[in-house]
Amino acid sequence: MSWRHVIDAYDLLDDPSVNGEAVAEYLRAAGAREIEVSTVEGDKGSTDFIRVVVPGSAGRRSGGSAPTLAVVGRLGGLGARPEQIGFVSDGDGALVAVAAAAKLASMHSRGDVLAGDVVLATHICPDAPTRPHDPVPFMDSPVGIAEMNAQEVDPDADAVLSVDTTKGNRICNHLGFAISPTVKEGWILRTSEDLMAIQQRVSGQLPVVLPLATQDITPYGNDVHHVNSILQPATATAAPVVGVALTTETAVAGSATGATDLRSVDAAVRFCVEVAKDFGRGTCGFYDAAEFARLVELYGPMTRLQQAGGR
């Protein structure tokens, strides 16, 4: 179980003075050894990016060939101070990433070592701005999406889980978490059967899939509506990306406080941990490589959708 890690991480992040070093100290106490923290200044303030590597027994860092999984905790900010007091709904992506990193590090230190390397990244900002969005306001971020992708998306990852609060919509009305179809190089592929099986076993419920429109996987800044930033990592990598969406039955603003459901967070953490186990040992696929190759052969590449646009 990951309850202790979820509760401890929530208490840590629900603090107006929290920063990257405080999170790094917490993760070191949990057993993490490879941690990077960097402060990045943006037009609307600054934030601390944190990156944690949990090495696998057969991962590339030890000279092996097991695949690398990246887990990105995507968010605008942990808080919207001084406009709002306390941890906001938008912070759930960071909460899942930090709690999952603590759980995996603790497992590793006890001898439960996964086969593949796992790279977990997010950013720590307790006072992010907000911006208008329909149907409910979004959290903004001190830095842009391009900088987030550069800091959080590991270039050597073989697959990416992008975890994000996805409550400000009316298209996925479910309390818990949903997964998206796999997105790879501009293609929205079929939802992975392996990932749905893992979702089913950790939640005890039938799989819930987040609907995607093509515009949701295009880069921010093109003046079209996006469900949120959950698939923005897919614009920065050729690896397959799957969104892990923290969801609710009603539309909840990202800037809302008191909206974090720790049961949903715990389920999402366990999902990420179980995917890391199975992906590293080769029993979980994000997409069918032969089918993807056939789509490209028939219809050509869709990498244009990863770009900013223009002719």
PDB file of C-alpha atoms in Angstrom, residues 131-268:
ATOM      1  CA  ARG A 131      -6.187  31.928 -15.647  1.00  0.00           C
ATOM      2  CA  PRO A 132      -9.709  31.777 -17.142  1.00  0.00           C
ATOM      3  CA  HIS A 133     -10.893  28.527 -18.757  1.00  0.00           C
ATOM      4  CA  ASP A 134     -14.236  26.973 -19.658  1.00  0.00           C
ATOM      5  CA  PRO A 135     -16.080  25.415 -17.792  1.00  0.00           C
ATOM      6  CA  VAL A 136     -13.963  26.230 -14.701  1.00  0.00           C
ATOM      7  CA  PRO A 137     -10.802  28.300 -14.117  1.00  0.00           C
ATOM      8  CA  PHE A 138      -7.413  26.677 -14.737  1.00  0.00           C
ATOM      9  CA  MET A 139      -4.257  27.014 -12.717  1.00  0.00           C
ATOM     10  CA  ASP A 140      -1.495  28.756 -14.620  1.00  0.00           C
ATOM     11  CA  SER A 141       2.235  28.219 -14.103  1.00  0.00           C
ATOM     12  CA  PRO A 142       5.258  30.454 -13.572  1.00  0.00           C
ATOM     13  CA  VAL A 143       6.953  28.780 -16.570  1.00  0.00           C
ATOM     14  CA  GLY A 144       5.719  27.712 -19.986  1.00  0.00           C
ATOM     15  CA  ILE A 145       4.900  24.258 -21.283  1.00  0.00           C
ATOM     16  CA  ALA A 146       8.073  24.047 -23.376  1.00  0.00           C
ATOM     17  CA  GLU A 147      10.197  24.577 -20.262  1.00  0.00           C
ATOM     18  CA  MET A 148       8.132  22.023 -18.337  1.00  0.00           C
ATOM     19  CA  ASN A 149       8.619  19.446 -21.053  1.00  0.00           C
ATOM     20  CA  ALA A 150      12.352  20.145 -21.213  1.00  0.00           C
ATOM     21  CA  GLN A 151      12.671  19.679 -17.440  1.00  0.00           C
ATOM     22  CA  GLU A 152      10.249  16.772 -16.911  1.00  0.00           C
ATOM     23  CA  VAL A 153      10.221  14.534 -19.996  1.00  0.00           C
ATOM     24  CA  ASP A 154      13.207  12.201 -19.883  1.00  0.00           C
ATOM     25  CA  PRO A 155      14.720  11.916 -23.392  1.00  0.00           C
ATOM     26  CA  ASP A 156      15.742   8.302 -22.751  1.00  0.00           C
ATOM     27  CA  ALA A 157      12.337   7.104 -21.560  1.00  0.00           C
ATOM     28  CA  ASP A 158      10.739   4.231 -23.463  1.00  0.00           C
ATOM     29  CA  ALA A 159       7.262   5.198 -22.230  1.00  0.00           C
ATOM     30  CA  VAL A 160       5.727   8.043 -20.252  1.00  0.00           C
ATOM     31  CA  LEU A 161       2.893   8.257 -17.739  1.00  0.00           C
ATOM     32  CA  SER A 162       1.679  11.855 -17.462  1.00  0.00           C
ATOM     33  CA  VAL A 163      -0.327  12.371 -14.262  1.00  0.00           C
ATOM     34  CA  ASP A 164      -2.567  15.422 -14.094  1.00  0.00           C
ATOM     35  CA  THR A 165      -5.665  16.677 -12.325  1.00  0.00           C
ATOM     36  CA  THR A 166      -8.414  16.463 -14.964  1.00  0.00           C
ATOM     37  CA  LYS A 167     -11.500  17.592 -13.100  1.00  0.00           C
ATOM     38  CA  GLY A 168     -12.436  20.785 -14.917  1.00  0.00           C
ATOM     39  CA  ASN A 169     -14.524  19.150 -17.644  1.00  0.00           C
ATOM     40  CA  ARG A 170     -17.786  17.355 -18.364  1.00  0.00           C
ATOM     41  CA  ILE A 171     -16.386  14.542 -20.514  1.00  0.00           C
ATOM     42  CA  CYS A 172     -15.133  12.174 -17.804  1.00  0.00           C
ATOM     43  CA  ASN A 173     -17.618  12.047 -14.939  1.00  0.00           C
ATOM     44  CA  HIS A 174     -15.974   9.592 -12.569  1.00  0.00           C
ATOM     45  CA  LEU A 175     -14.545   9.897  -9.060  1.00  0.00           C
ATOM     46  CA  GLY A 176     -11.134   8.270  -9.127  1.00  0.00           C
ATOM     47  CA  PHE A 177      -8.709   8.155 -12.008  1.00  0.00           C
ATOM     48  CA  ALA A 178      -8.921   7.502 -15.720  1.00  0.00           C
ATOM     49  CA  ILE A 179      -6.282   6.639 -18.294  1.00  0.00           C
ATOM     50  CA  SER A 180      -6.069   8.033 -21.794  1.00  0.00           C
ATOM     51  CA  PRO A 181      -5.532   6.226 -25.063  1.00  0.00           C
ATOM     52  CA  THR A 182      -1.848   5.986 -25.948  1.00  0.00           C
ATOM     53  CA  VAL A 183      -0.475   8.987 -27.849  1.00  0.00           C
ATOM     54  CA  LYS A 184       2.641   8.535 -29.966  1.00  0.00           C
ATOM     55  CA  GLU A 185       4.158  10.958 -32.472  1.00  0.00           C
ATOM     56  CA  GLY A 186       0.846  12.686 -33.175  1.00  0.00           C
ATOM     57  CA  TRP A 187      -1.241   9.524 -33.343  1.00  0.00           C
ATOM     58  CA  ILE A 188      -4.009   8.783 -30.848  1.00  0.00           C
ATOM     59  CA  LEU A 189      -3.776   5.004 -30.666  1.00  0.00           C
ATOM     60  CA  ARG A 190      -6.068   2.453 -29.085  1.00  0.00           C
ATOM     61  CA  THR A 191      -6.139   2.294 -25.306  1.00  0.00           C
ATOM     62  CA  SER A 192      -3.648  -0.270 -24.028  1.00  0.00           C
ATOM     63  CA  GLU A 193      -5.288  -3.500 -22.875  1.00  0.00           C
ATOM     64  CA  ASP A 194      -2.378  -4.106 -20.502  1.00  0.00           C
ATOM     65  CA  LEU A 195      -2.810  -0.715 -18.858  1.00  0.00           C
ATOM     66  CA  MET A 196      -6.561  -1.192 -18.537  1.00  0.00           C
ATOM     67  CA  ALA A 197      -5.911  -4.537 -16.836  1.00  0.00           C
ATOM     68  CA  ILE A 198      -3.607  -2.841 -14.324  1.00  0.00           C
ATOM     69  CA  GLN A 199      -6.130  -0.049 -13.780  1.00  0.00           C
ATOM     70  CA  GLN A 200      -8.803  -2.639 -13.139  1.00  0.00           C
ATOM     71  CA  ARG A 201      -6.752  -4.566 -10.606  1.00  0.00           C
ATOM     72  CA  VAL A 202      -5.675  -1.525  -8.557  1.00  0.00           C
ATOM     73  CA  SER A 203      -9.070   0.189  -8.557  1.00  0.00           C
ATOM     74  CA  GLY A 204     -11.317  -2.851  -8.282  1.00  0.00           C
ATOM     75  CA  GLN A 205     -13.510  -1.204 -10.904  1.00  0.00           C
ATOM     76  CA  LEU A 206     -14.061  -1.462 -14.614  1.00  0.00           C
ATOM     77  CA  PRO A 207     -11.529   0.575 -16.624  1.00  0.00           C
ATOM     78  CA  VAL A 208     -12.289   4.262 -17.132  1.00  0.00           C
ATOM     79  CA  VAL A 209     -10.848   5.931 -20.241  1.00  0.00           C
ATOM     80  CA  LEU A 210     -10.396   9.673 -20.726  1.00  0.00           C
ATOM     81  CA  PRO A 211     -11.747  10.785 -24.128  1.00  0.00           C
ATOM     82  CA  LEU A 212      -9.273  12.693 -26.284  1.00  0.00           C
ATOM     83  CA  ALA A 213      -9.735  15.027 -29.230  1.00  0.00           C
ATOM     84  CA  THR A 214      -6.929  15.590 -31.710  1.00  0.00           C
ATOM     85  CA  GLN A 215      -6.570  19.171 -30.510  1.00  0.00           C
ATOM     86  CA  ASP A 216      -5.875  17.918 -26.956  1.00  0.00           C
ATOM     87  CA  ILE A 217      -2.555  16.461 -28.095  1.00  0.00           C
ATOM     88  CA  THR A 218      -1.340  19.560 -29.943  1.00  0.00           C
ATOM     89  CA  PRO A 219       1.063  22.014 -28.262  1.00  0.00           C
ATOM     90  CA  TYR A 220      -0.297  24.771 -26.063  1.00  0.00           C
ATOM     91  CA  GLY A 221      -0.299  28.252 -27.518  1.00  0.00           C
ATOM     92  CA  ASN A 222      -2.148  27.499 -30.759  1.00  0.00           C
ATOM     93  CA  ASP A 223      -5.402  29.191 -29.652  1.00  0.00           C
ATOM     94  CA  VAL A 224      -7.514  26.015 -29.581  1.00  0.00           C
ATOM     95  CA  HIS A 225      -9.208  24.406 -26.581  1.00  0.00           C
ATOM     96  CA  HIS A 226      -7.330  21.654 -24.710  1.00  0.00           C
ATOM     97  CA  VAL A 227      -8.907  19.443 -22.058  1.00  0.00           C
ATOM     98  CA  ASN A 228      -5.783  20.373 -20.010  1.00  0.00           C
ATOM     99  CA  SER A 229      -2.017  19.861 -20.196  1.00  0.00           C
ATOM    100  CA  ILE A 230      -2.080  16.124 -19.506  1.00  0.00           C
ATOM    101  CA  LEU A 231      -0.875  15.163 -23.006  1.00  0.00           C
ATOM    102  CA  GLN A 232       1.601  18.002 -23.487  1.00  0.00           C
ATOM    103  CA  PRO A 233       4.533  15.635 -22.781  1.00  0.00           C
ATOM    104  CA  ALA A 234       3.507  13.803 -25.977  1.00  0.00           C
ATOM    105  CA  THR A 235       4.554  16.880 -27.970  1.00  0.00           C
ATOM    106  CA  ALA A 236       8.134  16.523 -26.717  1.00  0.00           C
ATOM    107  CA  THR A 237       8.982  12.848 -27.198  1.00  0.00           C
ATOM    108  CA  ALA A 238       8.725   9.987 -29.672  1.00  0.00           C
ATOM    109  CA  ALA A 239       7.966   7.606 -26.794  1.00  0.00           C
ATOM    110  CA  PRO A 240       4.365   6.515 -26.209  1.00  0.00           C
ATOM    111  CA  VAL A 241       2.578   8.678 -23.647  1.00  0.00           C
ATOM    112  CA  VAL A 242      -0.476   7.787 -21.561  1.00  0.00           C
ATOM    113  CA  GLY A 243      -2.330  10.256 -19.390  1.00  0.00           C
ATOM    114  CA  VAL A 244      -3.289   9.296 -15.844  1.00  0.00           C
ATOM    115  CA  ALA A 245      -6.131  11.661 -15.035  1.00  0.00           C
ATOM    116  CA  LEU A 246      -7.380  12.373 -11.506  1.00  0.00           C
ATOM    117  CA  THR A 247     -11.106  12.797 -12.118  1.00  0.00           C
ATOM    118  CA  THR A 248     -14.369  13.717 -10.384  1.00  0.00           C
ATOM    119  CA  GLU A 249     -18.070  13.380 -11.166  1.00  0.00           C
ATOM    120  CA  THR A 250     -18.560  17.156 -11.264  1.00  0.00           C
ATOM    121  CA  ALA A 251     -16.428  19.876 -12.811  1.00  0.00           C
ATOM    122  CA  VAL A 252     -13.964  21.142 -10.175  1.00  0.00           C
ATOM    123  CA  ALA A 253     -11.691  24.122 -10.738  1.00  0.00           C
ATOM    124  CA  GLY A 254      -7.964  23.481 -10.638  1.00  0.00           C
ATOM    125  CA  SER A 255      -7.667  26.395  -8.237  1.00  0.00           C
ATOM    126  CA  ALA A 256     -10.213  24.918  -5.808  1.00  0.00           C
ATOM    127  CA  THR A 257      -8.989  23.990  -2.329  1.00  0.00           C
ATOM    128  CA  GLY A 258     -10.265  21.074  -0.258  1.00  0.00           C
ATOM    129  CA  ALA A 259     -10.836  19.107  -3.467  1.00  0.00           C
ATOM    130  CA  THR A 260      -8.081  16.473  -3.265  1.00  0.00           C
ATOM    131  CA  ASP A 261      -9.493  12.985  -2.728  1.00  0.00           C
ATOM    132  CA  LEU A 262      -6.679  10.928  -1.198  1.00  0.00           C
ATOM    133  CA  ARG A 263      -8.331   7.644  -2.156  1.00  0.00           C
ATOM    134  CA  SER A 264      -8.129   8.631  -5.790  1.00  0.00           C
ATOM    135  CA  VAL A 265      -4.532   9.777  -5.334  1.00  0.00           C
ATOM    136  CA  ASP A 266      -3.581   6.500  -3.651  1.00  0.00           C
ATOM    137  CA  ALA A 267      -5.143   4.500  -6.484  1.00  0.00           C
ATOM    138  CA  ALA A 268      -3.225   6.548  -9.059  1.00  0.00           C
TER     139      ALA A 268
END
